[in-house]
């Protein structure tokens, strides 16, 4: 009984703290929670409504009509092509007058639409003064019915601001109604929710999408209860600020057409018949780009997402108290299991399995029924409870162990008794013979680079270089053995088996060159000389394992195959190539790689020659070089020096091919193709 009270005495504070973190959305936990639950959008595969079209002022449009902002007659021309739409939402603002002719052209086009909604957005500060005439026109767009119900329902507390930026009077008058496109990001600066309404000068106005739906359905938005409103019999659940979570779709699923195609008549007005059209900007530097759980997307797609959520019955539902109940359950789960199971492994596995079952079911509820339940705080409560419960269990077990020591010390040696109680896992020294692919890379001319930089700058540069190189190794399942000055040593197929380890090493090498090219572009902007590297790969049976003393050891590889990989890397500068692989690696890789034969080489300390190949990127240029090079090498092997010289010279002239330069020197010296003996490392 005392032990149970001890457990509960620790778990009750954990429960209280976790519930407070959840209910009061304490940072940084709330940001972690939001990111953790964003995976919902990766699981769901629902598609947006086909009744909504986003007409984008995109790059082709800007290329045709010039940089934004355009003359308003151009916009008017595009709007004329939307005359068949049920309603057009303008996610752009015309807050300054131009010429009367231009403003009138745009106003006339807007007036010719079946229905249109102009946008405005709230500001905390503004130098623009809103006239009484503008306020009077804007007032026609207010949510009088919804606002009249505020006295009955105190929540939500819709967001407000003292200032607004809106369209000039002729545009305001031409639009059927106006709506806000103000948004608020979450604590982690991502947009996940959409505002239903906002306050401006104590008057409640709908968002752009809600205003469009009012016109589409010819219905007003009404209160259901303190946290729900509805339109066209669709219930919308709101948070305390009057926002609803958006159920995002994959970016490529949205129905987007170019403004250019509309303005030029390529897309006919009939295409938009009976549809809701959103007109907005996506061109870089002109439109607003928002950060969402699915990455950056054009701001107008927020309106699109909300409208589709409502039309397709994809609105997210957030049931009350479920998350709180899960927090309580997860806090109690380790306590229940510690009473039922004696082995810690069994308890931990069951805790994990139970959470995964709950996780899978909750994610399924989102995918099937759009039910959003926060799983982060239940996870936190489970982790804290599990750690606390197991710590208490361990302490109690230690106390029992002391009892066992006193009871059995006469029968067992101290060492055996310690092993009996603690049962530690020992990491034994030793190694095994195994086929691996070993990779070495080295910076060329590093001494020159180091002499031109101070020590701090040099270390910074090396760190910037090692980071992408290391990522390439780890991303392809390699084991980073060590850094040797400016060199990198890695191997593949240990300690974890990799089926196609030779392929993985080659992919890694190609990625290292790609990442280095990207880094060199950054360095060029900083007036830092580019880094050049050589990479050598060999596949061989070597000894791998923990090597060292009983107190200090390292997991590494040794053997002739390792030394050969190092020698091969050093040979890259002889041929002026980035990547060399041995014939043993070529024998193991698949046919998806492009490589060309160089020559057999006897490296220092070896009697047998090894045939070397250059690993090339999978590009059209590389394929053309290889085709002509293979022909040149074949001619050279057959002893036709004259024809070989012509072909190698063509490669040098057209592609500045370093390997061809190497063989031209041999041809000039009358050296036939064959084994080349290297006298240096």
XYZ file of C-alpha atoms in Angstrom:
681
model
C 0.000 0.000 0.000
C 2.838 2.383 0.817
C 4.408 1.698 -2.591
C 1.140 2.523 -4.384
C 0.836 5.780 -2.476
C 4.421 6.609 -3.440
C 3.568 6.128 -7.106
C 0.397 8.233 -6.870
C 2.224 10.954 -4.936
C 4.516 11.431 -7.952
C 1.918 10.886 -10.718
C -0.639 13.418 -9.478
C 1.760 16.396 -9.888
C 2.747 15.073 -13.351
C -0.923 14.937 -14.316
C -1.559 18.455 -13.014
C 1.464 19.933 -14.808
C 0.650 18.255 -18.143
C -2.980 19.384 -18.044
C -1.884 22.952 -17.287
C 0.578 22.920 -20.182
C -2.185 21.698 -22.487
C -4.970 23.995 -21.324
C -2.857 27.162 -21.178
C -0.816 26.384 -24.305
C 2.522 27.068 -22.670
C 5.506 27.604 -24.964
C 7.568 25.975 -26.300
C 5.382 22.918 -25.732
C 2.506 24.323 -27.768
C 4.756 24.823 -30.804
C 6.038 21.263 -30.437
C 2.446 20.051 -30.200
C 1.415 21.853 -33.374
C 4.334 20.449 -35.354
C 3.791 16.971 -33.948
C 0.155 16.910 -35.084
C 0.876 18.382 -38.529
C 1.478 14.832 -39.713
C -2.316 14.602 -40.077
C -2.075 16.428 -43.384
C 0.479 13.959 -44.726
C -1.849 11.051 -44.006
C -5.043 12.391 -45.512
C -5.477 12.194 -49.289
C -8.697 14.146 -49.741
C -9.047 16.426 -52.749
C -10.273 20.037 -52.811
C -13.549 21.064 -54.411
C -13.680 21.344 -58.183
C -16.216 24.152 -57.729
C -13.401 26.514 -56.752
C -10.806 27.930 -59.139
C -7.748 29.982 -58.267
C -6.793 32.398 -61.043
C -3.154 33.212 -60.376
C -1.177 36.235 -61.435
C 1.832 34.011 -61.976
C 5.203 34.160 -63.681
C 3.855 33.641 -67.243
C 1.359 36.456 -66.622
C 4.077 38.803 -65.412
C 6.297 37.823 -68.335
C 3.477 38.816 -70.693
C 2.118 41.968 -69.039
C 5.159 43.216 -67.142
C 6.042 43.558 -63.498
C 3.299 43.972 -60.910
C 1.440 46.260 -60.306
C -0.128 46.397 -63.758
C -2.309 48.958 -65.395
C -5.778 48.333 -64.101
C -7.166 47.896 -67.598
C -5.104 44.664 -67.830
C -6.673 43.339 -64.633
C -10.056 44.430 -65.931
C -9.491 42.404 -69.094
C -8.881 39.276 -67.042
C -11.882 39.944 -64.800
C -14.075 40.199 -67.905
C -13.213 36.564 -68.565
C -14.716 35.609 -65.173
C -18.204 36.935 -65.867
C -19.753 33.442 -65.797
C -18.503 32.728 -62.255
C -20.994 32.715 -59.385
C -18.739 34.888 -57.276
C -15.196 36.266 -57.635
C -13.012 36.848 -54.565
C -10.348 39.524 -55.014
C -7.295 38.624 -52.928
C -5.599 41.883 -53.869
C -6.103 45.454 -52.843
C -6.223 48.719 -54.767
C -5.695 51.260 -52.018
C -4.326 54.071 -54.160
C -5.940 55.770 -57.155
C -4.301 55.809 -60.575
C -5.841 57.602 -63.543
C -9.602 57.981 -63.706
C -9.616 55.987 -66.944
C -7.736 53.053 -65.399
C -9.746 53.033 -62.177
C -13.003 53.258 -64.103
C -12.019 50.341 -66.351
C -11.409 48.100 -63.354
C -14.544 49.270 -61.560
C -16.643 48.650 -64.659
C -15.305 45.087 -65.008
C -16.042 44.342 -61.353
C -19.556 45.702 -61.765
C -20.095 43.326 -64.674
C -19.582 40.218 -62.536
C -22.439 38.206 -61.079
C -21.023 38.813 -57.606
C -17.664 39.907 -56.273
C -15.922 40.340 -52.940
C -13.179 42.920 -52.486
C -10.586 42.449 -49.798
C -9.267 44.572 -46.968
C -6.900 43.808 -44.136
C -6.467 45.044 -40.605
C -3.487 47.036 -39.361
C -2.242 47.950 -35.914
C -0.712 51.102 -37.381
C -1.598 53.036 -40.497
C -1.133 56.455 -42.096
C -4.109 55.949 -44.405
C -7.244 57.682 -43.145
C -10.561 55.958 -43.743
C -13.230 58.390 -44.901
C -16.830 58.345 -43.767
C -17.864 57.418 -47.290
C -15.555 54.372 -47.270
C -16.850 53.315 -43.847
C -20.429 53.653 -45.044
C -19.758 51.474 -48.102
C -17.826 48.956 -46.011
C -20.654 48.829 -43.481
C -22.868 47.119 -46.052
C -20.581 44.080 -45.757
C -20.895 43.641 -41.977
C -22.223 40.585 -40.164
C -25.136 42.283 -38.421
C -26.928 39.053 -37.516
C -23.852 37.372 -36.064
C -22.896 40.492 -34.157
C -26.404 40.845 -32.755
C -25.968 37.446 -31.073
C -22.847 38.503 -29.163
C -24.877 39.287 -26.040
C -26.179 35.723 -26.019
C -22.853 34.046 -26.804
C -19.831 35.708 -25.207
C -17.300 33.704 -27.193
C -15.384 33.676 -29.443
C -13.589 36.976 -28.970
C -12.964 37.823 -32.610
C -9.673 39.578 -33.379
C -9.705 43.304 -34.011
C -7.432 46.184 -35.015
C -7.852 49.971 -34.969
C -6.883 50.518 -38.604
C -7.488 48.927 -41.985
C -6.247 49.192 -45.541
C -8.952 48.980 -48.153
C -9.773 49.682 -51.765
C -10.430 53.122 -53.189
C -14.057 54.224 -53.358
C -14.743 53.377 -57.040
C -13.544 49.809 -56.453
C -15.467 49.500 -53.167
C -18.631 50.629 -54.893
C -18.151 48.178 -57.778
C -17.721 45.087 -55.615
C -20.838 43.390 -54.308
C -19.369 43.141 -50.792
C -16.035 43.287 -48.985
C -14.253 40.764 -46.739
C -11.118 40.611 -44.653
C -8.076 38.576 -45.604
C -6.248 39.184 -42.343
C -4.665 36.071 -40.845
C -2.832 35.101 -37.674
C -0.015 32.586 -37.453
C 0.465 30.146 -34.611
C 3.206 30.423 -32.009
C 5.623 28.627 -34.353
C 4.854 31.162 -37.121
C 2.912 28.712 -39.297
C -0.608 29.392 -40.513
C -3.007 26.588 -39.628
C -6.299 28.375 -39.022
C -8.663 30.632 -40.895
C -10.566 33.589 -39.498
C -14.342 33.529 -39.866
C -14.767 37.185 -38.921
C -12.882 40.223 -37.561
C -13.762 43.426 -35.769
C -13.020 46.808 -37.284
C -14.163 49.897 -35.430
C -16.547 47.784 -33.334
C -18.264 46.308 -36.388
C -17.962 42.608 -37.238
C -16.918 41.809 -40.802
C -16.567 38.374 -42.430
C -13.420 36.992 -43.974
C -13.081 37.002 -47.740
C -14.114 33.340 -48.062
C -17.090 33.615 -45.693
C -18.334 36.666 -47.577
C -18.022 34.728 -50.821
C -20.028 31.851 -49.369
C -22.741 34.256 -48.190
C -23.107 35.445 -51.788
C -22.845 31.926 -53.208
C -25.590 30.506 -51.005
C -27.518 33.777 -50.574
C -27.541 33.008 -46.849
C -26.190 34.701 -43.763
C -23.907 33.104 -41.209
C -25.602 32.309 -37.892
C -24.706 31.253 -34.378
C -25.288 27.668 -33.284
C -23.718 27.867 -29.845
C -20.753 29.472 -28.092
C -18.210 27.675 -30.280
C -20.082 27.023 -33.537
C -21.577 29.017 -36.393
C -23.223 27.717 -39.533
C -23.926 28.665 -43.111
C -25.956 26.640 -45.599
C -26.462 24.042 -42.839
C -22.682 23.537 -42.549
C -21.461 23.806 -38.960
C -18.143 25.602 -38.395
C -16.321 25.026 -35.097
C -14.450 28.069 -33.782
C -11.676 28.580 -31.274
C -11.603 31.416 -28.739
C -10.458 33.925 -31.406
C -13.018 32.979 -34.038
C -10.672 30.813 -36.139
C -11.152 27.295 -37.486
C -8.326 24.859 -38.238
C -7.749 24.424 -41.952
C -7.679 20.931 -43.407
C -4.893 21.396 -45.930
C -4.655 19.587 -49.240
C -1.501 18.728 -51.116
C -0.321 21.827 -53.034
C -0.544 20.135 -56.437
C -4.226 19.258 -55.912
C -5.572 22.800 -56.043
C -7.347 23.884 -59.227
C -5.081 26.707 -60.411
C -5.166 28.489 -63.770
C -3.024 31.321 -65.062
C -4.391 34.850 -65.316
C -2.674 34.986 -68.702
C -4.860 32.176 -70.056
C -7.990 33.969 -68.829
C -6.997 37.402 -70.138
C -6.014 36.064 -73.575
C -9.165 33.970 -73.914
C -7.346 30.654 -73.936
C -9.654 29.663 -71.087
C -13.209 30.628 -71.973
C -15.613 32.328 -69.531
C -17.797 29.194 -69.600
C -15.020 27.335 -67.769
C -15.926 29.315 -64.631
C -19.694 28.898 -64.838
C -21.297 28.325 -61.414
C -17.878 28.365 -59.724
C -16.259 30.373 -56.957
C -13.190 32.089 -58.368
C -10.312 33.477 -56.294
C -8.132 36.037 -58.064
C -4.736 36.447 -56.425
C -1.001 36.755 -56.956
C 1.654 34.036 -56.856
C 4.540 35.751 -58.647
C 7.617 35.953 -56.423
C 8.045 39.383 -54.881
C 4.519 40.498 -55.704
C 2.178 38.073 -53.938
C 2.008 36.998 -50.339
C 3.495 33.607 -49.530
C 2.465 31.989 -46.245
C 4.120 29.218 -44.267
C 1.874 26.234 -43.555
C 2.346 22.679 -42.247
C 2.795 21.583 -45.870
C 5.391 24.244 -46.608
C 5.100 27.612 -48.283
C 2.055 28.291 -50.419
C 0.365 31.346 -51.944
C -1.842 33.203 -49.467
C -4.980 32.988 -51.679
C -4.957 29.213 -51.216
C -5.990 29.755 -47.585
C -9.383 31.019 -48.815
C -9.498 28.136 -51.289
C -8.765 25.625 -48.518
C -11.491 26.933 -46.215
C -14.099 27.050 -48.968
C -13.234 23.515 -50.091
C -13.310 22.282 -46.501
C -16.856 23.588 -46.184
C -18.139 22.507 -49.602
C -16.598 19.011 -49.344
C -17.510 18.431 -45.679
C -13.802 18.425 -44.817
C -14.089 20.878 -41.927
C -12.003 19.802 -38.947
C -13.850 18.858 -35.779
C -12.142 19.286 -32.390
C -14.061 17.388 -29.687
C -13.742 18.707 -26.144
C -12.148 16.799 -23.300
C -10.800 13.881 -25.412
C -7.213 15.093 -25.178
C -7.597 15.718 -21.441
C -8.973 12.207 -20.981
C -6.057 10.767 -22.943
C -3.597 12.676 -20.751
C -5.152 11.130 -17.642
C -5.094 7.659 -19.221
C -1.445 7.944 -20.298
C -0.361 9.110 -16.852
C -2.050 6.116 -15.214
C -0.988 3.510 -17.799
C 2.620 2.936 -16.542
C 1.316 2.751 -12.975
C -1.216 0.057 -13.923
C 1.392 -1.911 -15.846
C 3.949 -1.817 -13.043
C 1.381 -3.529 -10.858
C 0.661 -6.211 -13.469
C 4.084 -7.026 -14.982
C 7.398 -7.656 -13.266
C 9.832 -7.221 -16.176
C 10.665 -3.683 -17.251
C 11.043 -4.722 -20.883
C 7.488 -6.051 -20.973
C 6.144 -2.873 -19.369
C 7.992 -0.548 -21.729
C 6.916 -2.503 -24.810
C 3.263 -2.534 -23.721
C 3.375 1.222 -23.011
C 4.753 1.854 -26.463
C 2.317 -0.513 -28.170
C -0.682 1.022 -26.396
C 0.373 4.524 -27.399
C 0.962 3.418 -30.996
C -2.504 1.840 -31.128
C -4.043 5.046 -29.796
C -1.896 7.049 -32.212
C -2.978 4.974 -35.213
C -6.647 5.136 -34.248
C -6.606 8.909 -33.696
C -4.849 9.467 -37.012
C -7.440 7.220 -38.650
C -10.217 9.349 -37.135
C -8.680 12.413 -38.737
C -8.347 10.779 -42.135
C -11.841 9.286 -42.089
C -13.889 11.839 -40.153
C -11.643 14.963 -39.843
C -11.544 14.584 -36.045
C -8.531 16.477 -34.675
C -7.222 15.248 -31.322
C -3.924 16.463 -29.893
C -1.595 13.503 -29.329
C 1.464 15.452 -28.196
C 0.428 16.145 -24.611
C -0.692 12.528 -24.038
C 2.754 11.494 -25.280
C 4.450 13.931 -22.885
C 2.326 12.645 -20.014
C 3.181 9.044 -20.917
C 6.916 9.765 -21.088
C 6.964 11.662 -17.787
C 4.840 9.035 -16.077
C 6.880 6.155 -17.501
C 10.166 7.724 -16.400
C 8.815 8.481 -12.926
C 7.215 5.064 -12.456
C 10.262 3.169 -13.686
C 12.567 5.333 -11.550
C 10.496 4.464 -8.505
C 10.387 0.805 -9.559
C 14.169 0.823 -10.000
C 14.671 2.387 -6.570
C 12.439 -0.209 -5.004
C 14.259 -2.943 -6.913
C 17.588 -1.605 -5.644
C 16.273 -1.824 -2.132
C 15.276 -5.414 -2.790
C 18.730 -5.987 -4.273
C 20.362 -4.885 -1.035
C 18.215 -7.398 0.718
C 19.294 -10.092 -1.756
C 22.941 -9.141 -1.226
C 22.571 -9.574 2.489
C 20.694 -12.832 2.035
C 22.953 -14.457 -0.605
C 26.402 -12.997 0.075
C 27.439 -16.166 1.836
C 26.635 -18.281 -1.233
C 27.930 -16.198 -4.170
C 31.076 -14.158 -4.802
C 30.709 -10.433 -4.898
C 31.363 -10.328 -8.651
C 28.757 -12.962 -9.481
C 26.259 -11.332 -7.192
C 26.764 -7.997 -8.874
C 26.155 -9.637 -12.263
C 23.099 -11.386 -10.936
C 21.587 -8.090 -9.782
C 22.755 -5.722 -12.474
C 23.070 -8.036 -15.548
C 25.083 -5.509 -17.634
C 25.600 -5.836 -21.372
C 29.302 -5.985 -22.222
C 30.726 -4.802 -25.487
C 33.459 -7.275 -26.326
C 36.547 -6.385 -28.329
C 37.185 -8.125 -31.627
C 36.391 -7.995 -35.329
C 35.087 -9.977 -38.305
C 36.026 -10.307 -41.951
C 33.367 -8.749 -44.119
C 32.944 -7.316 -47.607
C 32.669 -3.527 -47.403
C 32.840 -0.581 -49.738
C 35.374 1.916 -48.395
C 35.338 5.588 -49.350
C 38.056 8.183 -48.891
C 37.752 11.854 -49.823
C 40.324 14.606 -49.507
C 40.474 18.330 -50.221
C 42.893 19.188 -53.002
C 45.334 21.977 -52.265
C 44.325 22.155 -48.635
C 47.745 23.497 -47.610
C 47.277 26.474 -49.911
C 43.810 27.114 -48.501
C 44.993 26.848 -44.894
C 47.865 29.262 -45.479
C 45.491 31.911 -46.816
C 43.114 31.854 -43.818
C 43.352 32.501 -40.114
C 42.756 29.467 -37.835
C 39.220 30.456 -36.806
C 38.086 31.028 -40.400
C 39.721 27.774 -41.470
C 37.910 25.756 -38.803
C 34.624 27.433 -39.777
C 35.201 26.551 -43.420
C 36.040 22.930 -42.575
C 32.882 22.615 -40.488
C 30.805 23.964 -43.371
C 32.480 21.428 -45.658
C 32.283 18.425 -43.349
C 28.569 18.891 -42.582
C 27.180 18.141 -46.086
C 29.850 15.485 -46.692
C 28.882 13.715 -43.476
C 25.177 13.994 -44.312
C 25.816 12.322 -47.665
C 27.490 9.387 -45.920
C 24.787 8.995 -43.280
C 21.905 9.472 -45.720
C 23.156 6.502 -47.728
C 23.594 4.161 -44.785
C 27.340 4.607 -44.423
C 29.441 4.611 -41.287
C 31.574 7.708 -40.809
C 34.835 6.247 -39.549
C 36.844 9.372 -38.911
C 38.025 12.767 -40.060
C 41.732 12.762 -40.900
C 42.629 16.426 -41.072
C 40.702 17.563 -44.139
C 40.007 13.984 -45.270
C 36.893 11.882 -44.708
C 36.903 8.096 -44.300
C 33.677 6.117 -44.442
C 32.575 2.568 -45.117
C 29.364 0.827 -46.127
C 27.851 -2.517 -45.009
C 28.881 -2.305 -41.345
C 27.845 -2.312 -38.616
C 24.445 -2.654 -40.347
C 24.217 -4.834 -43.442
C 23.414 -2.990 -46.676
C 22.355 -5.186 -49.568
C 23.794 -2.948 -52.314
C 26.633 -1.345 -50.387
C 28.708 -0.656 -53.505
C 25.759 1.208 -55.031
C 25.293 3.139 -51.797
C 28.939 4.215 -51.748
C 28.737 5.444 -55.358
C 25.510 7.338 -54.734
C 27.170 8.878 -51.697
C 30.178 9.998 -53.744
C 27.981 11.602 -56.408
C 25.947 13.373 -53.737
C 29.130 14.631 -52.090
C 30.109 16.311 -55.363
C 26.602 17.794 -55.734
C 26.636 19.124 -52.178
C 30.140 20.510 -52.703
C 28.951 22.376 -55.807
C 26.164 23.939 -53.741
C 28.631 24.907 -51.010
C 31.008 26.446 -53.546
C 28.204 28.664 -54.827
C 27.765 29.972 -51.283
C 31.520 30.463 -50.905
C 31.688 32.370 -54.190
C 29.250 34.934 -52.787
C 31.652 35.369 -49.842
C 34.708 35.725 -52.134
C 36.134 32.446 -50.831
C 37.966 30.203 -53.291
C 36.079 27.045 -54.252
C 36.910 23.715 -52.628
C 37.891 20.803 -54.846
C 38.007 17.227 -53.635
C 38.985 13.785 -54.821
C 37.067 10.644 -53.874
C 38.296 7.063 -54.048
C 36.154 3.941 -53.549
C 37.173 0.304 -53.261
C 35.153 -2.811 -52.437
C 36.971 -5.577 -50.616
C 36.969 -8.071 -47.752
C 38.381 -6.284 -44.717
C 38.378 -6.682 -40.960
C 35.746 -4.598 -39.168
C 34.911 -4.325 -35.476
C 35.854 -2.806 -32.138
C 39.595 -2.425 -31.929
C 41.705 -1.025 -29.129
C 42.261 -1.708 -25.464
C 39.878 -2.858 -22.765
C 39.357 0.720 -21.648
C 39.385 2.553 -24.965
C 38.409 1.232 -28.378
C 37.042 2.299 -31.726
C 34.760 0.687 -34.310
C 36.802 0.789 -37.514
C 38.174 -1.200 -40.479
C 41.648 -2.395 -41.401
C 43.120 -4.307 -44.310
C 44.692 -4.003 -47.773
C 41.323 -3.035 -49.252
C 41.246 0.037 -47.000
C 44.746 1.067 -48.028
C 43.844 0.641 -51.699
C 40.815 2.943 -51.344
C 43.099 5.587 -49.846
C 45.628 5.215 -52.682
C 42.860 5.438 -55.301
C 41.615 8.700 -53.804
C 45.124 10.121 -54.160
C 45.156 9.205 -57.862
C 42.167 11.417 -58.720
C 44.440 14.437 -59.137
C 46.609 12.522 -61.670
C 43.656 12.200 -64.021
C 41.929 15.443 -63.057
C 38.714 13.670 -62.031
C 36.531 13.888 -58.930
C 35.689 10.212 -58.312
C 37.681 7.050 -58.978
C 36.415 3.535 -58.288
C 38.238 0.237 -58.588
C 37.355 -2.723 -60.783
C 36.215 -4.533 -57.614
C 33.590 -1.880 -56.955
C 32.522 -1.866 -60.620
C 31.931 -5.607 -60.365
C 29.467 -5.033 -57.531
C 27.466 -2.002 -58.659
C 24.272 -2.060 -60.693
C 23.962 -0.811 -64.257
C 22.338 2.480 -63.255
C 25.706 4.253 -62.972
C 27.783 5.935 -65.651
C 31.504 5.225 -65.478
C 34.421 5.059 -67.869
C 37.539 2.940 -67.881
C 40.824 4.748 -67.167
C 43.785 2.374 -66.929
C 45.271 -0.371 -64.758
C 47.491 0.978 -62.016
C 50.051 -0.523 -59.673
C 49.854 1.526 -56.496
C 52.877 1.822 -54.260
C 53.429 -1.275 -52.159
C 51.349 -3.548 -54.420
C 52.496 -6.007 -57.086
C 49.150 -6.526 -58.826
C 47.605 -3.853 -61.013
C 44.097 -2.597 -60.337
C 41.902 -1.296 -63.139
C 40.479 2.136 -62.325
C 37.271 3.755 -63.526
C 35.911 7.282 -63.247
C 32.399 7.473 -61.765
C 30.472 10.144 -63.694
C 27.230 12.024 -62.983
C 24.070 10.898 -64.769
C 23.870 13.836 -67.183
C 23.563 14.184 -70.946
C 26.971 15.827 -71.063
C 28.587 12.910 -69.218
C 26.931 10.413 -71.555
C 28.258 12.262 -74.622
C 31.753 12.422 -73.154
C 31.691 8.710 -72.298
C 30.539 7.734 -75.795
C 33.329 9.609 -77.563
C 35.866 8.708 -74.871
C 35.147 4.963 -75.101
C 35.793 5.152 -78.833
C 39.030 7.092 -78.315
C 40.271 4.664 -75.653
C 39.469 1.654 -77.818
C 41.498 3.132 -80.679
C 44.329 3.962 -78.272
C 44.348 0.421 -76.875
C 44.640 -0.945 -80.430
C 47.771 1.140 -80.964
C 46.345 3.667 -83.448
C 47.964 6.687 -81.807
C 47.132 9.070 -84.630
C 43.387 8.418 -84.584
C 43.395 8.326 -80.782
C 45.083 11.723 -80.687
C 42.382 13.171 -82.952
C 39.571 11.802 -80.791
C 41.141 12.756 -77.442
C 41.880 16.241 -78.833
C 38.234 16.591 -79.817
C 37.232 15.752 -76.231
C 39.629 18.346 -74.872
C 38.499 20.995 -77.325
C 34.762 20.429 -76.830
C 34.595 19.409 -73.160
C 37.993 20.366 -71.677
C 38.235 16.732 -70.570
C 41.117 16.248 -68.126
C 41.431 12.484 -68.640
C 41.827 13.019 -72.373
C 44.579 15.551 -71.637
C 46.309 12.863 -69.559
C 46.286 10.344 -72.420
C 47.376 12.952 -74.996
C 50.565 13.399 -72.987
C 51.119 9.636 -73.117
C 50.502 9.585 -76.862
C 52.991 12.396 -77.428
C 55.568 10.381 -75.455
C 54.730 7.275 -77.471
C 53.478 5.369 -74.451
C 50.947 2.597 -75.165
C 47.897 2.035 -72.981
C 48.719 -0.381 -70.167
C 49.693 -0.771 -66.546
C 50.838 2.476 -64.987
C 53.014 2.145 -61.919
C 52.618 4.785 -59.230
C 55.755 5.483 -57.211
C 54.115 7.777 -54.643
C 51.229 7.437 -52.244
